[in-house]
């Protein structure tokens, strides 16, 4: 009899070690069967007629214990780590996360910083050149914009789905998804341009050479974004910086020391960046070849589409939003005698290019905010009792407003730098040999506010994405695009073309307000969304 009692205690302990707090009797039954316990042995070893009877007894016994003791082996290991983090140490943890992730977010802007330095020193970068005329500038910038828009959705899905497989250790699926989405993205860009070329053919909007050069730039830029996207998941984002910097150096050498047309130097440079990125990705796959060949279960295409279609549209629309105001301003055709739908407007573009510094500098805040949110979400769900869910939720509302305050502080610092660039002799004037036009300053100020509210809205969206809640964010972004287009068009035609940026500002505010409202609802029920997402 004592032996039977000892067997039951031992098995109960083993069940808790394996599954922790069981959600139902059937989970206990499955666990007992996984131990190799058979119905015919249950009576002899445990004194029960069936496994079901034994499972019922163990389940009732477990449910009568203190919930804090019902941790499986993995949970105990995590709990032991969490005990090293007292409540009084949260502030220090936040400081460490800020020191780690804020510079990391800025570091990944190194390729863009290098492009700016190259333009200032040489008037040339991997996809720009100050010597272009208005038609050439339109071709190149239009190609870059289309490349970003057409690849944006694929990049967003690649990031979501590849990250899912990577973090769950499903490496064969990770490789398949990466390869398939890169190819799908490239095919998608080609299909979109065939459609645009057909429209251009019927309406005779631009010469064929214009369309062809635009397509090449769009295809190469889009492909570059696709092949570099996996490095975010792999935590190897330095490869992106390395590829862009080497490619820019190569293109610059070709520009300075050969007679190649600027277009060709750009294309060769971008192809080099694509080749370097792909080469490293193949090296990574080959290095882990044994892992990837363990299993070759292909992800179901319909499943991937169903899980990620909202993220696809979000990735596309975010770039559409960023460039609507430019298209509206360029289509005003102010002072241009060319009979095209739109042409590059230098003073407007310069104003927006300076304003976007705010957007770039806030990247570090976004990186830190999501890292902090994810870290404390994991810690606090283990340290806050279930009966104190209001405390759990309110702590994250407080954290959220702290992150918004950090956004404001960063914006003030960046605004000060931009003011000095505009007003001081060593700033814009020294770099480009001309005083910044009043129109550009006006666009910069309004656009700067717009980028701040857009970044705030994107911060809200990242919180929603963390626990797989993209629906409202997508609707908010769609509404923001409509407002951006309609108000931008109205202001640019009624007042002056540069006021198309007002549409971008108001659209960004709407995006921020809608996502902020949803975030507050989200945080008040964060415990529900957290457990529902797993």
Coordinates of C-alpha atoms in Angstrom, one line a residue:
X1 CA 0.0 0.0 0.0
X2 CA 2.8 2.4 0.9
X3 CA 4.5 1.5 -2.4
X4 CA 1.3 2.5 -4.3
X5 CA 1.2 5.8 -2.4
X6 CA 4.9 6.5 -3.2
X7 CA 4.2 5.7 -6.9
X8 CA 1.4 8.2 -7.0
X9 CA 3.4 10.9 -5.4
X10 CA 6.4 10.3 -7.7
X11 CA 4.2 10.3 -10.8
X12 CA 2.4 13.4 -9.6
X13 CA 5.8 15.2 -9.2
X14 CA 6.9 14.0 -12.7
X15 CA 3.7 15.3 -14.2
X16 CA 4.2 18.8 -12.6
X17 CA 7.9 18.7 -13.8
X18 CA 6.8 18.1 -17.3
X19 CA 3.7 20.2 -17.8
X20 CA 3.4 22.5 -14.8
X21 CA -0.2 23.5 -14.0
X22 CA -2.4 21.3 -16.3
X23 CA -5.3 23.0 -18.0
X24 CA -7.4 19.8 -18.1
X25 CA -7.6 16.2 -17.1
X26 CA -6.9 15.2 -20.7
X27 CA -3.5 16.9 -20.6
X28 CA -2.7 14.7 -17.6
X29 CA -3.9 11.6 -19.4
X30 CA -1.7 12.4 -22.4
X31 CA 1.3 13.1 -20.1
X32 CA 0.8 9.7 -18.3
X33 CA 0.7 7.9 -21.6
X34 CA 3.9 9.7 -22.7
X35 CA 5.5 8.2 -19.6
X36 CA 4.7 4.7 -21.0
X37 CA 2.1 3.9 -18.3
X38 CA -0.4 1.4 -19.6
X39 CA -4.0 0.6 -18.6
X40 CA -3.1 -3.0 -17.6
X41 CA -0.4 -1.8 -15.2
X42 CA -2.4 1.0 -13.5
X43 CA -4.1 -1.2 -11.0
X44 CA -1.0 -3.1 -9.9
X45 CA 1.2 0.0 -9.7
X46 CA -1.3 2.7 -8.6
X47 CA -4.4 1.0 -7.3
X48 CA -6.7 2.5 -10.0
X49 CA -8.7 0.7 -12.6
X50 CA -7.8 2.9 -15.7
X51 CA -5.4 5.7 -16.6
X52 CA -8.4 8.0 -16.7
X53 CA -9.1 7.3 -13.0
X54 CA -5.4 7.9 -12.1
X55 CA -5.4 11.1 -14.2
X56 CA -8.5 12.4 -12.4
X57 CA -6.9 11.7 -9.0
X58 CA -3.6 13.5 -10.0
X59 CA -5.5 16.4 -11.5
X60 CA -7.5 17.0 -8.4
X61 CA -4.4 16.7 -6.2
X62 CA -2.5 19.2 -8.4
X63 CA -5.4 21.7 -8.4
X64 CA -5.3 21.6 -4.6
X65 CA -1.7 22.8 -4.4
X66 CA -0.3 26.4 -4.3
X67 CA -0.2 27.7 -7.9
X68 CA 3.3 29.1 -7.3
X69 CA 4.7 25.6 -6.9
X70 CA 3.2 24.3 -10.2
X71 CA 6.1 25.1 -12.4
X72 CA 7.6 22.7 -14.9
X73 CA 11.4 22.4 -15.4
X74 CA 11.6 25.2 -18.0
X75 CA 9.5 27.6 -16.0
X76 CA 11.6 26.9 -12.9
X77 CA 14.7 27.9 -14.8
X78 CA 13.1 31.1 -16.0
X79 CA 11.8 31.8 -12.5
X80 CA 15.2 31.5 -11.0
X81 CA 16.5 34.1 -13.5
X82 CA 13.6 36.4 -12.7
X83 CA 14.3 36.2 -9.0
X84 CA 17.5 37.9 -9.8
X85 CA 15.5 40.9 -10.9
X86 CA 13.9 42.6 -7.9
X87 CA 11.3 45.3 -8.4
X88 CA 13.9 47.9 -7.3
X89 CA 16.1 46.8 -10.2
X90 CA 13.5 47.6 -12.9
X91 CA 14.9 51.1 -13.4
X92 CA 18.4 49.8 -13.8
X93 CA 17.1 47.2 -16.3
X94 CA 15.4 49.9 -18.3
X95 CA 18.6 51.9 -18.4
X96 CA 20.5 48.9 -19.6
X97 CA 18.0 48.3 -22.3
X98 CA 18.1 51.9 -23.4
X99 CA 21.9 51.9 -23.5
X100 CA 21.8 48.6 -25.6
X101 CA 18.9 49.2 -28.0
X102 CA 18.8 52.9 -28.7
X103 CA 22.3 53.1 -30.2
X104 CA 21.5 49.8 -32.0
X105 CA 18.6 51.4 -33.7
X106 CA 20.7 54.3 -34.8
X107 CA 23.6 52.1 -35.8
X108 CA 21.4 50.4 -38.4
X109 CA 21.0 53.8 -40.0
X110 CA 24.7 53.7 -40.8
X111 CA 24.1 53.0 -44.6
X112 CA 21.8 56.0 -44.8
X113 CA 24.4 58.2 -42.9
X114 CA 27.1 57.0 -45.3
X115 CA 24.9 58.0 -48.3
X116 CA 24.4 61.5 -46.8
X117 CA 28.2 61.9 -46.3
X118 CA 28.8 60.7 -49.8
X119 CA 26.4 63.2 -51.3
X120 CA 27.9 66.1 -49.2
X121 CA 31.5 65.2 -50.2
X122 CA 31.1 64.0 -53.8
X123 CA 27.5 65.0 -54.8
X124 CA 26.9 61.4 -55.4
X125 CA 25.6 58.3 -53.6
X126 CA 24.4 54.8 -54.5
X127 CA 21.1 56.0 -56.0
X128 CA 21.5 59.9 -56.2
X129 CA 23.6 62.4 -58.1
X130 CA 23.4 66.2 -57.8
X131 CA 24.3 66.6 -61.5
X132 CA 21.0 65.0 -62.8
X133 CA 18.6 67.2 -64.7
X134 CA 15.0 67.4 -63.8
X135 CA 14.0 64.4 -66.0
X136 CA 16.8 62.2 -64.8
X137 CA 16.1 63.1 -61.2
X138 CA 12.4 62.2 -61.7
X139 CA 13.4 58.8 -63.3
X140 CA 15.7 57.8 -60.5
X141 CA 13.6 59.1 -57.5
X142 CA 10.4 57.6 -59.0
X143 CA 12.2 54.3 -59.5
X144 CA 13.5 54.2 -55.9
X145 CA 10.0 55.1 -54.6
X146 CA 8.3 52.4 -56.6
X147 CA 11.0 49.9 -55.5
X148 CA 10.2 50.7 -51.8
X149 CA 6.4 50.5 -52.3
X150 CA 6.4 47.3 -54.4
X151 CA 8.7 45.4 -52.1
X152 CA 7.4 46.8 -48.8
X153 CA 4.6 44.2 -48.3
X154 CA 6.9 41.3 -49.1
X155 CA 9.6 42.6 -46.7
X156 CA 7.0 42.9 -43.9
X157 CA 5.7 39.4 -44.4
X158 CA 9.2 38.0 -44.7
X159 CA 10.1 39.6 -41.4
X160 CA 7.0 38.2 -39.7
X161 CA 6.9 34.7 -41.0
X162 CA 10.6 34.1 -41.2
X163 CA 11.0 35.3 -37.6
X164 CA 8.2 33.0 -36.5
X165 CA 10.0 29.9 -37.9
X166 CA 13.4 31.1 -36.7
X167 CA 12.4 31.6 -33.1
X168 CA 10.5 28.3 -33.0
X169 CA 13.5 26.5 -34.3
X170 CA 11.8 25.4 -37.5
X171 CA 14.9 26.1 -39.6
X172 CA 14.0 24.3 -42.9
X173 CA 10.7 26.3 -43.0
X174 CA 12.7 29.4 -42.3
X175 CA 15.0 28.9 -45.3
X176 CA 12.0 27.9 -47.6
X177 CA 10.1 31.0 -46.6
X178 CA 13.1 33.3 -47.1
X179 CA 13.8 32.0 -50.6
X180 CA 10.1 31.8 -51.7
X181 CA 9.3 35.4 -50.5
X182 CA 12.4 36.9 -52.1
X183 CA 11.4 35.3 -55.5
X184 CA 7.8 36.2 -55.0
X185 CA 8.8 39.8 -54.3
X186 CA 11.0 40.0 -57.4
X187 CA 8.2 38.5 -59.6
X188 CA 5.7 40.9 -58.0
X189 CA 7.8 43.9 -59.0
X190 CA 8.1 42.6 -62.5
X191 CA 4.3 42.0 -62.8
X192 CA 3.6 45.5 -61.4
X193 CA 5.8 47.1 -63.9
X194 CA 4.3 45.2 -66.8
X195 CA 1.0 46.6 -65.8
X196 CA 2.3 50.1 -65.4
X197 CA 4.0 49.8 -68.8
X198 CA 0.8 48.7 -70.4
X199 CA -1.0 51.7 -68.9
X200 CA 1.8 54.0 -70.1
X201 CA 1.6 52.5 -73.6
X202 CA -2.1 53.2 -74.0
X203 CA -2.0 56.7 -72.5
X204 CA 1.5 57.7 -73.7
X205 CA 2.4 59.3 -70.4
X206 CA 6.2 58.9 -70.6
X207 CA 8.8 57.8 -73.2
X208 CA 9.8 54.2 -73.2
X209 CA 13.4 55.0 -72.1
X210 CA 11.9 56.8 -69.0
X211 CA 9.9 53.7 -68.1
X212 CA 12.8 51.3 -68.7
X213 CA 15.3 53.2 -66.5
X214 CA 12.6 53.6 -63.8
X215 CA 11.9 49.9 -63.9
X216 CA 15.6 49.0 -63.5
X217 CA 16.0 51.3 -60.5
X218 CA 12.8 50.0 -58.9
X219 CA 13.7 46.3 -59.5
X220 CA 17.2 46.7 -58.1
X221 CA 16.2 48.7 -55.1
X222 CA 13.3 46.3 -54.4
X223 CA 15.5 43.3 -54.7
X224 CA 18.1 44.8 -52.4
X225 CA 15.5 45.3 -49.7
X226 CA 14.3 41.7 -50.1
X227 CA 17.7 40.1 -49.9
X228 CA 18.7 42.2 -46.9
X229 CA 15.5 41.7 -44.9
X230 CA 16.4 38.2 -43.4
X231 CA 19.4 39.7 -41.6
X232 CA 17.0 41.5 -39.2
X233 CA 15.7 38.1 -38.1
X234 CA 19.2 36.6 -38.0
X235 CA 20.5 39.5 -35.8
X236 CA 23.1 40.1 -38.4
X237 CA 22.2 43.5 -39.5
X238 CA 25.8 44.6 -39.8
X239 CA 25.8 42.7 -43.1
X240 CA 23.4 45.3 -44.5
X241 CA 25.7 48.2 -43.6
X242 CA 28.7 46.3 -44.9
X243 CA 27.0 45.5 -48.3
X244 CA 25.8 49.1 -48.8
X245 CA 29.0 50.8 -47.8
X246 CA 31.1 48.5 -50.1
X247 CA 28.7 48.9 -52.9
X248 CA 28.7 52.7 -52.5
X249 CA 32.5 52.8 -52.5
X250 CA 32.5 50.7 -55.7
X251 CA 29.9 52.9 -57.5
X252 CA 31.8 56.0 -56.4
X253 CA 35.1 54.7 -57.8
X254 CA 33.3 53.9 -61.1
X255 CA 31.8 57.4 -61.2
X256 CA 35.2 59.2 -60.5
X257 CA 37.6 57.1 -62.5
X258 CA 35.6 55.7 -65.5
X259 CA 33.5 57.1 -68.3
X260 CA 30.4 55.0 -67.4
X261 CA 27.1 56.8 -67.4
X262 CA 25.9 57.6 -63.8
X263 CA 23.0 55.2 -64.3
X264 CA 25.4 52.3 -64.9
X265 CA 27.6 53.1 -61.9
X266 CA 24.4 53.1 -59.7
X267 CA 23.2 49.8 -61.2
X268 CA 26.6 48.1 -60.8
X269 CA 26.8 49.3 -57.2
X270 CA 23.3 48.1 -56.3
X271 CA 23.9 44.7 -57.9
X272 CA 27.2 44.4 -55.9
X273 CA 25.2 45.1 -52.7
X274 CA 22.6 42.4 -53.7
X275 CA 25.4 39.9 -54.5
X276 CA 27.2 40.5 -51.2
X277 CA 24.0 40.1 -49.2
X278 CA 22.9 37.0 -51.1
X279 CA 26.4 35.5 -50.8
X280 CA 26.4 35.9 -47.0
X281 CA 22.9 34.5 -46.8
X282 CA 24.0 31.4 -48.8
X283 CA 27.0 31.1 -46.5
X284 CA 24.8 31.1 -43.5
X285 CA 22.5 28.5 -44.9
X286 CA 25.5 26.3 -46.0
X287 CA 27.1 26.7 -42.5
X288 CA 23.9 25.4 -41.0
X289 CA 23.2 22.9 -43.7
X290 CA 22.9 19.9 -41.3
X291 CA 20.2 21.7 -39.4
X292 CA 18.3 22.7 -42.5
X293 CA 18.3 19.2 -43.9
X294 CA 16.9 17.5 -40.9
X295 CA 13.4 18.1 -42.1
X296 CA 11.9 19.5 -45.2
X297 CA 8.3 20.2 -44.5
X298 CA 7.1 23.0 -46.7
X299 CA 4.9 25.7 -45.2
X300 CA 1.5 25.8 -46.7
X301 CA 1.1 28.8 -49.0
X302 CA -2.5 29.6 -48.1
X303 CA -1.7 29.4 -44.4
X304 CA 1.2 31.9 -44.9
X305 CA -1.1 34.2 -46.9
X306 CA -3.9 34.0 -44.4
X307 CA -1.7 34.8 -41.4
X308 CA 0.2 37.7 -43.0
X309 CA -2.0 39.4 -45.6
X310 CA -2.7 42.4 -43.3
X311 CA 1.0 42.8 -42.6
X312 CA 1.6 42.7 -46.4
X313 CA -0.8 45.6 -47.0
X314 CA 0.6 47.5 -44.0
X315 CA 4.1 47.2 -45.4
X316 CA 2.9 48.5 -48.8
X317 CA 0.8 51.3 -47.4
X318 CA 3.4 52.7 -45.1
X319 CA 5.6 53.5 -48.1
X320 CA 2.6 54.8 -50.0
X321 CA 1.8 57.2 -47.1
X322 CA 5.4 58.4 -47.1
X323 CA 5.4 59.4 -50.7
X324 CA 1.8 60.6 -51.4
X325 CA 2.7 64.2 -50.6
X326 CA 5.6 64.2 -52.9
X327 CA 3.6 62.8 -55.8
X328 CA 0.9 65.4 -55.2
X329 CA 3.5 68.3 -55.0
X330 CA 5.3 67.1 -58.1
X331 CA 2.1 66.8 -60.1
X332 CA 1.3 70.5 -59.6
X333 CA 3.8 71.1 -62.5
X334 CA 4.5 74.6 -61.1
X335 CA 7.0 76.4 -63.4
X336 CA 7.6 73.3 -65.5
X337 CA 6.8 73.2 -69.2
X338 CA 7.1 69.5 -69.6
X339 CA 3.9 67.7 -70.4
X340 CA 4.3 64.9 -67.9
X341 CA 2.0 63.8 -65.0
X342 CA 4.6 64.8 -62.5
X343 CA 8.2 65.9 -62.3
X344 CA 10.8 66.1 -59.5
X345 CA 10.5 69.3 -57.5
X346 CA 13.9 70.1 -56.0
X347 CA 13.0 72.6 -53.3
X348 CA 10.2 70.5 -52.0
X349 CA 12.3 67.3 -51.9
X350 CA 15.1 69.1 -50.0
X351 CA 12.7 70.2 -47.3
X352 CA 11.4 66.7 -46.8
X353 CA 14.8 65.2 -46.9
X354 CA 15.9 67.4 -44.0
X355 CA 12.7 66.8 -42.1
X356 CA 13.1 63.0 -42.4
X357 CA 16.1 63.3 -40.1
X358 CA 13.5 63.3 -37.3
X359 CA 12.1 60.0 -38.5
X360 CA 15.5 58.4 -38.7
X361 CA 16.6 59.7 -35.2
X362 CA 13.5 58.2 -33.7
X363 CA 14.4 54.8 -34.9
X364 CA 16.4 54.2 -31.8
X365 CA 13.4 55.0 -29.6
X366 CA 11.3 52.4 -31.5
X367 CA 14.0 49.8 -31.2
X368 CA 14.3 50.4 -27.4
X369 CA 10.6 50.6 -26.8
X370 CA 9.7 47.3 -28.3
X371 CA 12.7 45.5 -26.7
X372 CA 11.6 47.0 -23.3
X373 CA 8.0 46.1 -23.8
X374 CA 8.8 42.5 -24.8
X375 CA 11.2 42.1 -21.9
X376 CA 8.9 43.4 -19.2
X377 CA 6.0 41.6 -20.6
X378 CA 7.8 38.3 -20.0
X379 CA 9.1 39.3 -16.6
X380 CA 5.9 40.8 -15.2
X381 CA 3.6 38.0 -16.3
X382 CA 5.7 35.8 -14.0
X383 CA 5.9 38.2 -11.0
X384 CA 2.4 39.8 -10.9
X385 CA -0.3 37.5 -9.5
X386 CA -3.3 36.7 -11.7
X387 CA -5.6 38.5 -9.2
X388 CA -3.7 41.7 -9.8
X389 CA -4.3 42.0 -13.6
X390 CA -5.2 45.7 -13.2
X391 CA -1.7 46.3 -11.7
X392 CA -0.2 44.3 -14.6
X393 CA -2.0 46.3 -17.2
X394 CA -1.5 49.7 -15.6
X395 CA 2.2 49.2 -15.3
X396 CA 2.5 48.9 -19.1
X397 CA 0.3 52.0 -19.7
X398 CA 2.9 53.9 -17.5
X399 CA 5.7 52.3 -19.5
X400 CA 4.1 53.4 -22.7
X401 CA 3.9 57.1 -21.8
X402 CA 7.5 56.9 -20.7
X403 CA 8.4 55.8 -24.2
X404 CA 6.3 58.6 -25.7
X405 CA 8.2 61.1 -23.4
X406 CA 11.4 59.7 -24.8
X407 CA 10.1 60.3 -28.3
X408 CA 9.4 64.0 -27.4
X409 CA 12.9 64.4 -25.9
X410 CA 14.5 62.9 -29.0
X411 CA 12.5 65.1 -31.3
X412 CA 13.5 68.3 -29.4
X413 CA 17.2 67.3 -29.6
X414 CA 16.9 66.5 -33.3
X415 CA 15.0 69.7 -34.0
X416 CA 17.8 71.7 -32.5
X417 CA 20.3 70.0 -34.8
X418 CA 18.1 70.6 -37.8
X419 CA 17.7 74.3 -36.8
X420 CA 21.5 74.6 -36.7
X421 CA 21.9 72.9 -40.0
X422 CA 19.5 75.4 -41.6
X423 CA 20.7 78.6 -40.0
X424 CA 24.4 78.2 -39.4
X425 CA 27.0 79.0 -42.1
X426 CA 28.7 75.6 -41.5
X427 CA 25.4 73.8 -42.2
X428 CA 23.5 73.4 -45.5
X429 CA 25.1 76.4 -47.1
X430 CA 28.6 75.2 -46.6
X431 CA 27.8 71.7 -47.8
X432 CA 25.9 72.6 -51.0
X433 CA 27.2 76.1 -51.8
X434 CA 23.7 77.7 -51.6
X435 CA 21.3 79.1 -49.1
X436 CA 18.3 76.9 -48.3
X437 CA 15.2 78.2 -50.0
X438 CA 12.4 79.6 -47.9
X439 CA 10.0 77.1 -49.4
X440 CA 12.3 74.2 -48.4
X441 CA 12.3 75.6 -44.8
X442 CA 8.5 75.8 -44.7
X443 CA 8.2 72.2 -46.0
X444 CA 10.8 71.0 -43.5
X445 CA 9.0 72.5 -40.5
X446 CA 5.6 71.1 -41.5
X447 CA 7.1 67.8 -42.6
X448 CA 9.1 67.5 -39.4
X449 CA 5.8 67.6 -37.3
X450 CA 4.3 65.1 -39.7
X451 CA 7.2 62.6 -39.3
X452 CA 7.0 62.9 -35.5
X453 CA 3.3 62.0 -35.4
X454 CA 3.9 59.2 -38.0
X455 CA 6.6 57.7 -35.8
X456 CA 4.3 57.9 -32.8
X457 CA 1.7 56.1 -34.8
X458 CA 4.3 53.5 -35.8
X459 CA 5.2 53.0 -32.2
X460 CA 1.6 52.3 -31.4
X461 CA 1.5 49.9 -34.3
X462 CA 4.5 48.0 -33.1
X463 CA 2.9 47.3 -29.7
X464 CA -0.2 45.9 -31.5
X465 CA 2.0 43.8 -33.8
X466 CA 3.9 42.4 -30.9
X467 CA 0.8 40.4 -29.8
X468 CA -0.5 39.9 -33.4
X469 CA -3.2 42.7 -33.5
X470 CA -2.7 44.4 -36.9
X471 CA -6.3 44.9 -38.0
X472 CA -6.9 48.4 -36.5
X473 CA -3.4 49.6 -37.4
X474 CA -4.1 48.7 -41.1
X475 CA -7.4 50.5 -41.1
X476 CA -5.9 53.6 -39.4
X477 CA -3.1 53.7 -42.0
X478 CA -5.5 53.3 -44.9
X479 CA -7.6 56.3 -43.6
X480 CA -4.4 58.3 -43.1
X481 CA -3.4 57.7 -46.8
X482 CA -6.9 58.9 -48.0
X483 CA -6.6 62.0 -45.8
X484 CA -3.0 62.6 -47.0
X485 CA -4.1 62.4 -50.6
X486 CA -7.3 64.5 -50.5
X487 CA -6.2 67.2 -48.1
X488 CA -2.7 67.4 -49.7
X489 CA -4.3 67.8 -53.2
X490 CA -6.7 70.5 -51.9
X491 CA -4.1 72.5 -50.1
X492 CA -1.6 72.2 -53.0
X493 CA -4.1 73.5 -55.5
X494 CA -5.9 76.1 -53.5
X495 CA -2.8 77.7 -51.7
X496 CA 0.5 76.5 -53.2
X497 CA 2.0 73.2 -54.3
X498 CA 4.3 72.9 -51.2
X499 CA 1.3 72.8 -48.9
X500 CA 0.7 69.2 -50.0
X501 CA 2.8 68.4 -47.0
X502 CA -0.1 69.6 -44.8
X503 CA -2.0 66.5 -46.0
X504 CA 0.9 64.4 -44.8
X505 CA 0.8 66.1 -41.4
X506 CA -2.9 65.7 -40.8
X507 CA -2.9 62.1 -42.1
X508 CA -0.1 61.3 -39.7
X509 CA -2.0 62.9 -36.8
X510 CA -5.1 60.8 -37.6
X511 CA -3.0 57.6 -37.8
X512 CA -1.5 58.4 -34.4
X513 CA -4.8 59.3 -32.8
X514 CA -6.6 56.1 -34.0
X515 CA -3.7 53.8 -33.0
X516 CA -3.3 55.6 -29.7
X517 CA -7.0 55.0 -28.9
X518 CA -6.6 51.4 -29.8
X519 CA -3.5 51.1 -27.8
X520 CA -5.2 52.3 -24.6
X521 CA -7.9 49.6 -25.1
X522 CA -5.1 47.2 -25.8
X523 CA -3.2 48.0 -22.6
X524 CA -6.3 47.8 -20.4
X525 CA -6.8 44.2 -21.6
X526 CA -3.2 43.4 -22.1
X527 CA -3.4 40.2 -19.9
X528 CA -6.1 38.9 -22.3
X529 CA -4.2 39.7 -25.5
X530 CA -1.0 38.3 -24.1
X531 CA -2.4 34.9 -23.3
X532 CA -4.6 34.8 -26.4
X533 CA -1.5 35.3 -28.7
X534 CA 0.2 32.1 -27.5

